[in-house]
Coordinates of C-alpha atoms in Angstrom, one line a residue:
Chain A
M1 CA 34.5 11.7 28.1
S2 CA 34.9 8.0 27.0
R3 CA 31.2 7.6 26.1
T4 CA 30.3 11.1 25.1
L5 CA 28.2 11.5 21.9
L6 CA 27.9 14.8 20.1
I7 CA 24.7 15.3 18.2
A8 CA 25.3 17.6 15.3
A9 CA 21.9 17.8 13.6
A10 CA 20.1 21.2 13.5
G11 CA 16.3 21.0 13.4
E12 CA 16.3 17.2 14.1
R13 CA 14.2 17.6 17.2
A14 CA 17.0 17.7 19.7
E15 CA 14.7 16.8 22.6
S16 CA 13.5 13.5 21.1
W17 CA 17.2 12.5 20.7
T18 CA 18.2 13.4 24.2
K19 CA 15.1 11.7 25.6
A20 CA 15.7 8.6 23.5
F21 CA 19.3 8.2 24.7
A22 CA 18.3 8.9 28.3
E23 CA 15.8 6.1 28.1
I24 CA 17.5 3.5 25.9
A25 CA 21.2 4.1 26.5
P26 CA 21.7 6.2 29.7
E27 CA 25.4 5.2 29.8
I28 CA 25.9 7.5 26.8
D29 CA 26.6 11.2 27.7
V30 CA 24.8 13.1 25.0
R31 CA 25.8 16.7 24.1
M32 CA 24.0 18.8 21.5
H33 CA 26.3 20.8 19.2
G34 CA 26.1 24.5 19.8
P35 CA 28.2 27.7 20.3
G36 CA 30.9 27.5 22.9
L37 CA 30.9 23.8 23.3
D38 CA 34.4 22.3 23.4
V39 CA 34.2 19.3 21.1
S40 CA 37.9 18.5 21.0
R41 CA 37.8 15.5 23.4
I42 CA 34.4 14.1 22.3
P43 CA 34.9 10.7 20.7
Y44 CA 31.6 10.0 19.0
C45 CA 29.4 12.1 16.7
L46 CA 25.9 11.6 15.3
V47 CA 25.5 13.9 12.3
W48 CA 23.1 14.9 9.6
R49 CA 24.9 17.9 8.1
A50 CA 28.2 19.0 9.7
A51 CA 28.5 22.8 10.4
P52 CA 31.6 24.3 8.9
G53 CA 34.6 23.9 11.2
L54 CA 33.1 20.9 13.1
W55 CA 35.4 18.2 11.8
P56 CA 38.7 20.1 12.4
A57 CA 37.6 20.8 15.9
M58 CA 36.9 17.2 16.7
T59 CA 40.4 16.1 17.3
N60 CA 39.7 12.9 19.2
L61 CA 37.0 11.4 17.1
K62 CA 36.5 7.6 17.1
I63 CA 33.3 7.1 15.1
I64 CA 31.1 9.3 12.9
F65 CA 27.4 8.1 12.8
G66 CA 25.4 9.3 9.8
L67 CA 21.8 10.0 10.7
G68 CA 20.3 8.9 7.4
A69 CA 20.7 5.8 5.2
G70 CA 22.7 7.8 2.7
V71 CA 26.1 9.4 3.4
D72 CA 26.6 11.2 0.1
R73 CA 26.5 14.7 1.7
L74 CA 28.9 13.8 4.4
L75 CA 31.4 12.3 1.9
A76 CA 31.1 15.5 -0.2
D77 CA 32.6 17.5 2.7
P78 CA 36.4 17.7 2.1
S79 CA 37.0 18.4 5.8
L80 CA 35.5 15.0 6.8
P81 CA 38.3 13.1 8.6
R82 CA 39.6 10.3 6.4
D83 CA 40.8 8.0 9.1
V84 CA 37.7 7.8 11.3
P85 CA 35.1 5.1 10.6
L86 CA 31.9 6.5 9.1
V87 CA 28.9 4.4 10.0
R88 CA 25.7 4.4 7.9
M89 CA 22.3 4.3 9.7
V90 CA 20.9 0.9 9.3
E91 CA 18.0 0.8 11.6
P92 CA 14.9 -1.5 11.3
E93 CA 12.5 1.4 11.7
L94 CA 14.1 3.4 8.8
T95 CA 13.9 0.3 6.6
R96 CA 10.3 -0.5 7.7
G97 CA 9.2 3.1 6.9
M98 CA 10.8 2.8 3.5
V99 CA 9.1 -0.5 2.7
E100 CA 5.8 1.1 3.7
Y101 CA 6.5 4.1 1.4
V102 CA 7.5 1.9 -1.6
L103 CA 4.5 -0.3 -1.1
W104 CA 2.1 2.6 -0.8
Q105 CA 3.6 4.3 -3.9
C106 CA 3.7 1.1 -6.0
L107 CA 0.1 0.4 -5.2
F108 CA -0.7 4.0 -6.0
H109 CA 0.9 3.7 -9.4
H110 CA -0.3 0.1 -10.0
R111 CA -3.9 1.2 -9.4
K112 CA -3.3 4.3 -11.6
V113 CA -4.7 6.9 -9.2
W114 CA -4.4 9.6 -11.8
E115 CA -7.2 7.9 -13.8
L116 CA -9.4 7.9 -10.7
E117 CA -8.6 11.6 -10.1
A118 CA -9.5 12.5 -13.7
A119 CA -12.8 10.6 -13.5
Q120 CA -13.7 12.3 -10.2
S121 CA -12.7 15.8 -11.3
C122 CA -15.3 15.5 -14.1
A123 CA -17.9 13.6 -12.0
T124 CA -17.8 10.6 -14.3
W125 CA -18.2 6.9 -13.4
R126 CA -15.6 5.4 -15.7
P127 CA -14.7 1.7 -15.8
H128 CA -11.2 1.5 -14.4
T129 CA -9.1 -1.6 -15.0
Y130 CA -5.8 -2.6 -13.6
P131 CA -3.6 -5.7 -14.1
A132 CA -3.2 -8.5 -11.6
P133 CA 0.1 -8.1 -9.8
W134 CA 1.7 -11.0 -11.7
E135 CA 1.1 -9.0 -14.9
R136 CA 2.9 -6.0 -13.4
T137 CA 6.7 -5.7 -13.4
I138 CA 8.3 -3.5 -10.8
G139 CA 12.0 -2.7 -11.1
I140 CA 14.0 -1.8 -8.0
M141 CA 17.3 0.1 -8.6
G142 CA 19.6 -0.6 -5.6
L143 CA 19.4 -3.8 -3.6
G144 CA 21.0 -2.7 -0.3
E145 CA 19.1 -2.8 3.0
L146 CA 16.2 -0.8 1.7
G147 CA 15.9 -2.2 -1.8
T148 CA 16.1 -5.8 -0.6
A149 CA 13.4 -5.3 2.0
A150 CA 11.1 -3.5 -0.4
A151 CA 11.6 -6.1 -3.1
A152 CA 10.7 -8.9 -0.6
K153 CA 7.4 -7.2 0.3
L154 CA 6.5 -6.6 -3.3
V155 CA 7.1 -10.3 -4.0
E156 CA 4.7 -11.1 -1.2
F157 CA 2.1 -9.0 -2.9
G158 CA 2.5 -11.1 -6.0
F159 CA 4.2 -8.5 -8.2
K160 CA 6.9 -9.5 -10.8
V161 CA 9.9 -8.0 -9.2
R162 CA 13.3 -7.3 -10.8
G163 CA 16.3 -5.7 -9.2
W164 CA 19.4 -3.9 -10.5
S165 CA 22.6 -3.4 -8.5
R166 CA 26.3 -2.9 -8.9
S167 CA 27.2 -6.3 -7.7
P168 CA 25.3 -9.6 -8.3
K169 CA 22.6 -10.3 -5.7
A170 CA 20.5 -13.5 -5.3
L171 CA 17.1 -12.7 -3.7
P172 CA 14.2 -15.1 -3.7
K173 CA 11.8 -14.6 -6.6
V174 CA 13.6 -11.4 -7.7
E175 CA 15.1 -11.4 -11.2
S176 CA 18.5 -9.8 -10.7
F177 CA 20.5 -7.7 -13.1
Q178 CA 23.8 -6.0 -12.4
G179 CA 26.2 -3.5 -13.8
A180 CA 26.0 -1.1 -16.7
E181 CA 25.7 -3.8 -19.3
Q182 CA 22.6 -5.3 -17.8
L183 CA 20.9 -2.0 -17.2
P184 CA 19.0 -1.9 -20.5
A185 CA 17.6 -5.4 -20.1
F186 CA 16.5 -4.5 -16.6
L187 CA 14.8 -1.4 -17.7
A188 CA 13.0 -2.9 -20.7
A189 CA 10.2 -4.5 -18.7
S190 CA 10.2 -2.2 -15.6
E191 CA 6.7 -0.6 -15.7
I192 CA 7.2 0.9 -12.3
L193 CA 10.8 1.9 -11.6
V194 CA 11.8 2.5 -8.0
C195 CA 15.1 4.2 -7.2
L196 CA 16.7 3.3 -3.9
L197 CA 20.4 3.6 -4.9
P198 CA 23.1 5.2 -2.9
L199 CA 24.3 8.5 -4.4
T200 CA 27.8 8.1 -5.7
P201 CA 29.7 9.6 -8.6
E202 CA 28.5 6.6 -10.8
T203 CA 24.8 7.0 -9.9
R204 CA 24.6 10.8 -10.0
G205 CA 22.2 11.7 -12.8
I206 CA 21.4 8.1 -13.6
L207 CA 17.6 8.8 -13.9
N208 CA 18.0 10.7 -17.2
A209 CA 16.6 10.9 -20.7
S210 CA 18.5 7.9 -22.1
L211 CA 17.4 5.7 -19.1
F212 CA 13.8 6.9 -19.5
A213 CA 13.9 6.0 -23.2
L214 CA 14.7 2.4 -22.3
L215 CA 11.7 1.9 -20.0
P216 CA 8.4 0.6 -21.5
R217 CA 6.3 3.5 -22.8
G218 CA 4.0 4.9 -20.1
A219 CA 6.1 3.7 -17.2
S220 CA 6.1 5.2 -13.7
V221 CA 9.1 6.5 -11.8
I222 CA 9.4 6.6 -8.0
N223 CA 12.5 8.3 -6.5
A224 CA 13.0 7.8 -2.8
A225 CA 16.8 7.9 -2.9
R226 CA 18.5 11.3 -3.5
G227 CA 17.6 14.3 -5.7
G228 CA 21.0 14.0 -7.3
H229 CA 20.0 10.7 -9.0
L230 CA 17.4 12.5 -11.2
V231 CA 18.0 14.9 -14.1
E232 CA 14.9 16.9 -13.4
A233 CA 14.6 18.5 -16.8
D234 CA 14.8 15.1 -18.4
L235 CA 11.9 13.8 -16.3
S236 CA 9.8 16.8 -17.3
A237 CA 10.5 16.1 -21.0
A238 CA 9.8 12.4 -20.6
M239 CA 6.5 13.2 -18.9
A240 CA 5.6 15.7 -21.6
S241 CA 6.2 13.2 -24.3
G242 CA 4.2 10.5 -22.6
Q243 CA 7.2 8.2 -22.3
I244 CA 6.8 8.5 -18.5
T245 CA 3.1 8.6 -17.4
A246 CA 3.5 9.4 -13.7
A247 CA 6.1 9.9 -11.0
T248 CA 6.4 10.2 -7.3
L249 CA 9.4 12.1 -5.9
D250 CA 10.5 12.3 -2.3
V251 CA 13.8 13.9 -3.0
F252 CA 15.0 16.9 -5.1
E253 CA 18.2 18.6 -6.3
T254 CA 17.2 21.6 -4.1
E255 CA 15.3 21.0 -0.9
P256 CA 13.0 22.5 0.1
L257 CA 11.7 22.4 -3.5
P258 CA 11.5 26.0 -4.6
A259 CA 8.0 27.5 -5.0
D260 CA 8.6 28.3 -8.6
H261 CA 9.7 24.7 -9.5
V262 CA 7.7 23.2 -12.5
F263 CA 7.3 19.9 -10.5
W264 CA 4.7 21.5 -8.2
S265 CA 2.3 21.9 -11.1
T266 CA 3.2 18.9 -13.3
E267 CA 0.2 16.6 -13.9
R268 CA 0.6 13.1 -12.5
L269 CA 3.8 14.1 -10.6
Y270 CA 3.3 13.5 -6.9
I271 CA 5.5 15.1 -4.3
T272 CA 6.4 14.0 -0.8
P273 CA 8.7 16.4 1.2
H274 CA 11.7 14.1 1.9
N275 CA 9.9 12.1 4.5
A276 CA 9.5 8.7 2.9
S277 CA 11.0 7.2 6.0
I278 CA 12.3 8.7 9.2
T279 CA 15.0 7.5 11.6
D280 CA 13.4 6.5 14.9
P281 CA 15.5 8.1 17.7
R282 CA 14.8 5.3 20.2
S283 CA 15.7 2.5 17.8
A284 CA 18.7 4.5 16.5
A285 CA 19.9 5.2 20.1
W286 CA 19.9 1.5 20.8
R287 CA 21.9 0.8 17.6
I288 CA 24.4 3.5 18.3
S289 CA 24.9 2.5 21.9
R290 CA 25.7 -1.1 20.7
Q291 CA 28.3 0.2 18.2
I292 CA 29.9 2.4 20.8
A293 CA 30.1 -0.6 23.1
K294 CA 31.8 -2.6 20.3
C295 CA 34.3 0.2 19.7
E296 CA 35.1 0.4 23.4
A297 CA 35.6 -3.4 23.4
G298 CA 37.8 -3.2 20.4
E299 CA 35.3 -5.2 18.3
E300 CA 34.6 -4.7 14.6
L301 CA 31.8 -2.2 13.8
D302 CA 28.8 -2.8 11.5
N303 CA 27.8 -0.8 8.5
V304 CA 31.0 1.1 8.1
V305 CA 31.0 3.0 4.8
D306 CA 33.5 1.9 2.1
R307 CA 34.8 5.3 1.1
A308 CA 36.0 4.2 -2.3
R309 CA 32.6 2.7 -3.2
G310 CA 30.8 5.6 -1.6
Y311 CA 28.3 3.7 0.5
Chain B
M1 CA -26.9 -31.7 -19.6
S2 CA -25.4 -33.1 -16.4
R3 CA -22.4 -30.6 -16.4
T4 CA -24.0 -27.6 -18.1
L5 CA -23.4 -24.2 -16.5
L6 CA -25.5 -21.2 -17.4
I7 CA -23.6 -17.8 -17.1
A8 CA -26.2 -15.1 -16.4
A9 CA -24.0 -12.0 -16.0
A10 CA -24.5 -9.2 -18.6
G11 CA -21.5 -7.1 -19.3
E12 CA -19.2 -9.4 -17.4
R13 CA -17.0 -10.0 -20.4
A14 CA -18.6 -13.2 -21.6
E15 CA -15.6 -14.1 -23.7
S16 CA -13.2 -14.2 -20.8
W17 CA -15.5 -16.6 -18.9
T18 CA -16.0 -19.0 -21.8
K19 CA -12.3 -19.0 -22.5
A20 CA -11.5 -19.6 -18.8
F21 CA -13.8 -22.6 -18.6
A22 CA -12.5 -24.0 -21.9
E23 CA -9.0 -23.9 -20.6
I24 CA -9.4 -24.7 -16.9
A25 CA -12.5 -26.9 -16.8
P26 CA -13.3 -28.2 -20.4
E27 CA -15.6 -30.8 -18.9
I28 CA -18.1 -28.0 -18.1
D29 CA -20.5 -27.2 -20.9
V30 CA -20.9 -23.4 -20.7
R31 CA -23.9 -21.5 -22.0
M32 CA -24.3 -17.7 -22.0
H33 CA -27.8 -16.6 -21.0
G34 CA -29.6 -15.0 -23.9
P35 CA -32.9 -14.8 -25.7
G36 CA -34.3 -18.1 -27.0
L37 CA -32.1 -20.3 -24.8
D38 CA -34.0 -23.1 -23.1
V39 CA -32.7 -23.1 -19.6
S40 CA -35.2 -25.5 -18.1
R41 CA -32.8 -28.5 -18.0
I42 CA -29.6 -26.6 -17.0
P43 CA -28.5 -27.7 -13.5
Y44 CA -25.9 -25.0 -12.7
C45 CA -26.0 -21.2 -12.9
L46 CA -23.3 -18.6 -12.3
V47 CA -25.0 -15.3 -11.8
W48 CA -24.3 -11.6 -11.0
R49 CA -27.8 -10.2 -11.4
A50 CA -30.6 -12.5 -12.5
A51 CA -32.8 -11.2 -15.4
P52 CA -36.5 -11.2 -14.6
G53 CA -38.0 -14.6 -15.2
L54 CA -34.7 -16.5 -15.0
W55 CA -35.3 -18.4 -11.8
P56 CA -38.8 -19.6 -12.7
A57 CA -37.5 -20.9 -16.0
M58 CA -34.6 -22.9 -14.4
T59 CA -36.7 -25.8 -13.3
N60 CA -33.8 -28.3 -12.8
L61 CA -31.4 -26.2 -10.9
K62 CA -28.9 -27.8 -8.6
I63 CA -26.5 -25.0 -7.5
I64 CA -26.6 -21.2 -7.9
F65 CA -23.1 -19.7 -7.9
G66 CA -22.9 -16.0 -7.0
L67 CA -20.2 -14.1 -9.0
G68 CA -19.2 -11.7 -6.2
A69 CA -18.3 -12.1 -2.5
G70 CA -21.7 -10.6 -1.5
V71 CA -25.0 -12.2 -2.2
D72 CA -27.3 -9.5 -0.9
R73 CA -28.8 -8.6 -4.4
L74 CA -29.5 -12.2 -5.1
L75 CA -31.2 -12.8 -1.8
A76 CA -33.3 -9.7 -2.3
D77 CA -35.0 -11.3 -5.4
P78 CA -38.2 -13.0 -4.2
S79 CA -38.1 -15.4 -7.2
L80 CA -34.8 -16.9 -6.0
P81 CA -35.4 -20.6 -5.5
R82 CA -35.4 -21.3 -1.8
D83 CA -34.5 -25.0 -2.0
V84 CA -31.3 -24.7 -4.2
P85 CA -27.9 -24.1 -2.5
L86 CA -26.6 -20.6 -3.1
V87 CA -22.8 -20.6 -3.1
R88 CA -20.8 -17.4 -2.4
M89 CA -17.7 -16.7 -4.5
V90 CA -14.7 -17.4 -2.3
E91 CA -11.8 -17.2 -4.6
P92 CA -8.2 -16.5 -3.7
E93 CA -7.8 -13.9 -6.4
L94 CA -10.9 -11.9 -5.2
T95 CA -9.5 -12.0 -1.7
R96 CA -6.0 -11.0 -2.8
G97 CA -7.4 -8.1 -4.8
M98 CA -9.3 -6.9 -1.7
V99 CA -6.3 -7.2 0.5
E100 CA -4.4 -5.1 -2.0
Y101 CA -7.1 -2.5 -2.1
V102 CA -7.4 -2.3 1.7
L103 CA -3.6 -2.0 2.1
W104 CA -3.4 0.7 -0.6
Q105 CA -6.2 2.7 1.0
C106 CA -5.0 2.3 4.6
L107 CA -1.6 3.5 3.6
F108 CA -3.2 6.3 1.6
H109 CA -5.1 7.5 4.8
H110 CA -2.3 6.6 7.2
R111 CA 0.1 8.9 5.2
K112 CA -2.7 11.6 4.9
V113 CA -2.5 12.1 1.1
W114 CA -4.8 15.1 1.4
E115 CA -2.2 17.0 3.3
L116 CA 0.3 16.3 0.5
E117 CA -2.2 17.3 -2.1
A118 CA -2.9 20.6 -0.3
A119 CA 0.8 21.4 0.0
Q120 CA 1.4 20.6 -3.7
S121 CA -1.6 22.6 -4.9
C122 CA -0.1 25.8 -3.4
A123 CA 3.5 24.9 -4.3
T124 CA 4.6 24.8 -0.7
W125 CA 7.1 22.4 1.0
R126 CA 5.5 21.7 4.3
P127 CA 6.8 19.3 7.0
H128 CA 4.5 16.3 6.8
T129 CA 4.5 14.0 9.8
Y130 CA 2.7 10.7 10.2
P131 CA 2.7 8.2 13.1
A132 CA 4.5 4.9 13.2
P133 CA 2.1 2.0 12.4
W134 CA 2.0 0.8 16.0
E135 CA 0.7 4.2 16.9
R136 CA -2.1 3.9 14.4
T137 CA -5.3 1.8 15.0
I138 CA -7.2 0.4 12.1
G139 CA -10.6 -1.1 12.7
I140 CA -12.0 -3.7 10.4
M141 CA -15.8 -4.3 10.4
G142 CA -16.5 -7.8 9.2
L143 CA -14.1 -10.7 9.8
G144 CA -15.1 -13.1 7.0
E145 CA -12.8 -14.2 4.2
L146 CA -11.9 -10.7 3.2
G147 CA -11.7 -9.0 6.6
T148 CA -9.6 -11.8 8.0
A149 CA -7.1 -11.6 5.2
A150 CA -6.9 -7.8 5.2
A151 CA -6.4 -7.8 9.0
A152 CA -3.6 -10.3 8.8
K153 CA -1.8 -8.1 6.2
L154 CA -2.2 -5.0 8.2
V155 CA -0.8 -6.8 11.3
E156 CA 2.3 -7.7 9.1
F157 CA 2.7 -4.0 8.4
G158 CA 2.8 -3.3 12.1
F159 CA -0.5 -1.5 12.5
K160 CA -2.7 -1.9 15.6
V161 CA -5.6 -3.9 14.2
R162 CA -9.0 -4.5 15.8
G163 CA -11.9 -6.3 14.2
W164 CA -15.6 -6.3 14.8
S165 CA -17.9 -9.1 13.8
R166 CA -21.2 -10.7 14.6
S167 CA -19.8 -13.8 16.2
P168 CA -16.5 -14.0 18.3
K169 CA -13.3 -14.5 16.2
A170 CA -9.8 -15.2 17.5
L171 CA -7.2 -13.8 15.0
P172 CA -3.5 -13.5 15.8
K173 CA -2.6 -10.0 17.0
V174 CA -6.1 -8.7 16.2
E175 CA -8.2 -7.3 19.1
S176 CA -11.6 -8.7 18.5
F177 CA -15.0 -7.2 19.4
Q178 CA -18.4 -8.7 18.6
G179 CA -22.0 -7.8 18.6
A180 CA -23.9 -4.6 19.1
E181 CA -22.8 -4.2 22.7
Q182 CA -19.1 -4.1 21.8
L183 CA -19.5 -1.9 18.8
P184 CA -18.9 1.4 20.8
A185 CA -15.7 0.1 22.4
F186 CA -14.5 -1.1 19.0
L187 CA -15.2 2.3 17.3
A188 CA -13.6 4.4 20.1
A189 CA -10.1 3.9 18.9
S190 CA -10.6 3.1 15.2
E191 CA -8.7 5.9 13.5
I192 CA -9.2 4.3 10.1
L193 CA -12.4 2.3 9.8
V194 CA -12.7 -0.3 7.0
C195 CA -16.1 -1.8 6.2
L196 CA -16.0 -5.3 4.7
L197 CA -19.3 -6.5 6.2
P198 CA -21.9 -8.6 4.3
L199 CA -25.0 -6.5 3.6
T200 CA -27.9 -7.9 5.6
P201 CA -31.0 -6.4 7.3
E202 CA -28.9 -5.9 10.4
T203 CA -25.9 -4.2 8.7
R204 CA -27.9 -2.0 6.3
G205 CA -27.2 1.7 7.1
I206 CA -24.7 0.7 9.9
L207 CA -22.3 3.5 8.7
N208 CA -24.5 6.3 10.0
A209 CA -24.3 9.5 12.1
S210 CA -24.4 7.7 15.5
L211 CA -21.6 5.3 14.4
F212 CA -19.4 8.2 13.1
A213 CA -19.9 10.1 16.4
L214 CA -18.3 7.1 18.2
L215 CA -15.1 7.2 16.2
P216 CA -12.1 9.3 17.3
R217 CA -12.5 12.8 15.9
G218 CA -10.8 13.2 12.5
A219 CA -11.1 9.5 11.6
S220 CA -11.1 8.0 8.1
V221 CA -13.7 5.7 6.6
I222 CA -13.1 3.2 3.9
N223 CA -16.2 1.3 2.5
A224 CA -15.4 -1.6 0.2
A225 CA -18.4 -3.6 1.1
R226 CA -21.8 -2.4 -0.2
G227 CA -23.4 1.0 -0.8
G228 CA -26.3 0.0 1.4
H229 CA -24.0 0.0 4.5
L230 CA -23.6 3.7 4.3
V231 CA -26.1 6.5 5.0
E232 CA -24.6 8.8 2.5
A233 CA -26.1 12.1 3.9
D234 CA -24.7 11.2 7.3
L235 CA -21.2 10.8 5.9
S236 CA -21.5 14.2 4.2
A237 CA -22.5 15.8 7.5
A238 CA -19.7 14.1 9.4
M239 CA -17.1 15.3 6.9
A240 CA -18.5 18.8 6.9
S241 CA -18.3 18.9 10.8
G242 CA -14.7 17.5 10.8
Q243 CA -15.7 14.4 12.7
I244 CA -14.6 12.4 9.7
T245 CA -11.6 13.8 7.9
A246 CA -11.4 11.7 4.8
A247 CA -13.1 8.7 3.1
T248 CA -12.6 6.3 0.3
L249 CA -15.7 4.7 -1.2
D250 CA -15.8 1.9 -3.7
V251 CA -19.6 1.3 -3.4
F252 CA -22.6 3.5 -3.5
E253 CA -26.4 3.3 -2.9
T254 CA -26.8 4.0 -6.7
E255 CA -24.2 2.7 -9.1
P256 CA -23.0 4.2 -11.4
L257 CA -22.8 7.1 -9.0
P258 CA -25.0 9.9 -10.6
A259 CA -23.1 12.8 -12.1
D260 CA -24.9 15.3 -9.8
H261 CA -24.0 13.4 -6.6
V262 CA -22.3 15.6 -3.9
F263 CA -19.6 12.9 -3.3
W264 CA -17.9 13.7 -6.6
S265 CA -16.9 17.1 -5.4
T266 CA -16.5 16.4 -1.7
E267 CA -13.0 17.3 -0.5
R268 CA -10.9 14.4 0.9
L269 CA -13.5 11.9 -0.4
Y270 CA -11.9 9.5 -2.8
I271 CA -14.0 7.4 -5.2
T272 CA -13.2 4.1 -6.9
P273 CA -15.9 2.7 -9.3
H274 CA -16.8 -0.6 -7.5
N275 CA -13.6 -2.2 -8.7
A276 CA -11.7 -2.7 -5.4
S277 CA -11.4 -6.4 -6.3
I278 CA -12.5 -8.4 -9.3
T279 CA -13.2 -12.1 -9.6
D280 CA -10.7 -13.8 -11.8
P281 CA -12.5 -16.0 -14.4
R282 CA -9.7 -18.6 -14.5
S283 CA -9.5 -19.0 -10.7
A284 CA -13.3 -18.9 -10.4
A285 CA -13.7 -21.5 -13.2
W286 CA -11.5 -23.9 -11.3
R287 CA -13.4 -23.4 -8.0
I288 CA -16.8 -23.8 -9.7
S289 CA -15.7 -27.0 -11.5
R290 CA -14.6 -28.5 -8.2
Q291 CA -17.9 -27.7 -6.6
I292 CA -19.8 -29.2 -9.5
A293 CA -17.7 -32.3 -9.2
K294 CA -18.5 -32.5 -5.5
C295 CA -22.2 -32.1 -6.2
E296 CA -22.1 -34.8 -8.8
A297 CA -20.3 -37.1 -6.3
G298 CA -22.9 -36.3 -3.7
E299 CA -20.4 -34.5 -1.5
E300 CA -21.0 -31.4 0.7
L301 CA -20.5 -28.1 -1.0
D302 CA -18.2 -25.2 0.3
N303 CA -19.3 -21.7 1.1
V304 CA -23.1 -22.3 0.9
V305 CA -25.0 -19.2 2.0
D306 CA -26.9 -19.4 5.3
R307 CA -30.1 -17.8 4.1
A308 CA -31.3 -16.9 7.6
R309 CA -28.0 -15.2 8.4
G310 CA -27.8 -13.6 5.0
Y311 CA -24.2 -14.5 4.0

């Protein structure tokens, strides 16, 4: 059982995972989690959301691999083993997809698609102006794998890019701000705000009324991180008042977003169904197999979550 | 009058042009075209559309500078002097803006925004899938300044990019096709077709029913070149049949697009009001002043239109 990997991810297209491992890392013995399977001796687990009772049953666990970039849901589970390394998914395809999403959405807000929609809905040819990218400031909250890659691409497009993170970061052509005390200065010029933060007790609810009030009037908000970052009622109020003109949300407090949620019918609020970026099984299988090999060789693992920090 | 430039471009924000030349090229004596102005001795002219009688009155013309990337409207004027060099606007800002537009629109069609709109309009959380960029083929018609720059950026994003042009081009990671005989092969895999061709007698009406029929079923069409490239009724028919799923048009046979035009209310047809990219007066003023200096020094000009070719 030395190289057995349990995949505990309902609805995550089991077949594509087994196929990916068979092709890319045939040395890994992959098992899908299901009733009757004895998991007590399986050393590795790839997990999206753990079924109740999974962790106590895995008594010989060596590494837990999270399937997404964020591990907040896994850490919220009190039964998660404390002494087993938890590895975040850092996978070039996941990063690339997020950069694609952020660029697409920043251009969407930069070019003010809602004005084009309004003109088209009343069959009117209206002059439509937009600033040059160096007249447009985009603020990225979170400068980890995803935020750093997105910021670099936005810089390439000529935008004025600023970033905010917990600890100081030096990125080429990105104006950096850190910590709570520099948050107001960061927000003051962020016309398009992009949230790519990890969800931790400190960042939960960070996108709230007082933060929106510090943005330039008429700003756009893009949340591609976690629903828990956003106080949904505060966004509705800020959009109603005109403080926030437009928003794109990929993540929500409750997913799927309930049919009666006000967001579905909010003008200039654009919804994507938590698919901004998707882990590629083939690329992930390769990464996971390398980490398992390192573990077997007694080497240090990459991207191990700092439990105190929360990411 | 040796460095006098006439600006003949109604509605082109005269003030921004005079200000740009005053700042960037104060050695140029700028005059705005208007009633009562004697233009007979003015050697240089920057023009968008020439007023009737302008060309016969400019009896000492040395260079005509077109204000846009395309010169089809200028060439269509029989009074355009045949023996004066006509210079196309090749300006990094105009190119950059077009690359921004093409990227924005390619991502818009790549991520199938119409499916998100449909889900949102009925308040339904629907799984929404989209291919990886290397599973998506984008075809660029026209590999001049704009097409070449757009293709390079799409390659950076990981898309499969192919280009079609009149003469053979070798661009890194772009599969190139040329001439009428290779057009069907080029079209056969172009899931998103982007038109950036110059408008010439050969390319007028090229986006027609027989071309659409050669695209993969369900393709998208983006026209950021000239309205004259598209046979509008053929696009309507191809969208009605499902051969073309979606389109973005920046240019139209008649501009402004008339209020009763069917395009305004065509599902999955997105309209931008001929503003995909805009010439930047400061950057253009610098380019024009350099060309005037070359002319005065007897040096060869850049980007002179080949009248026989039409661009």
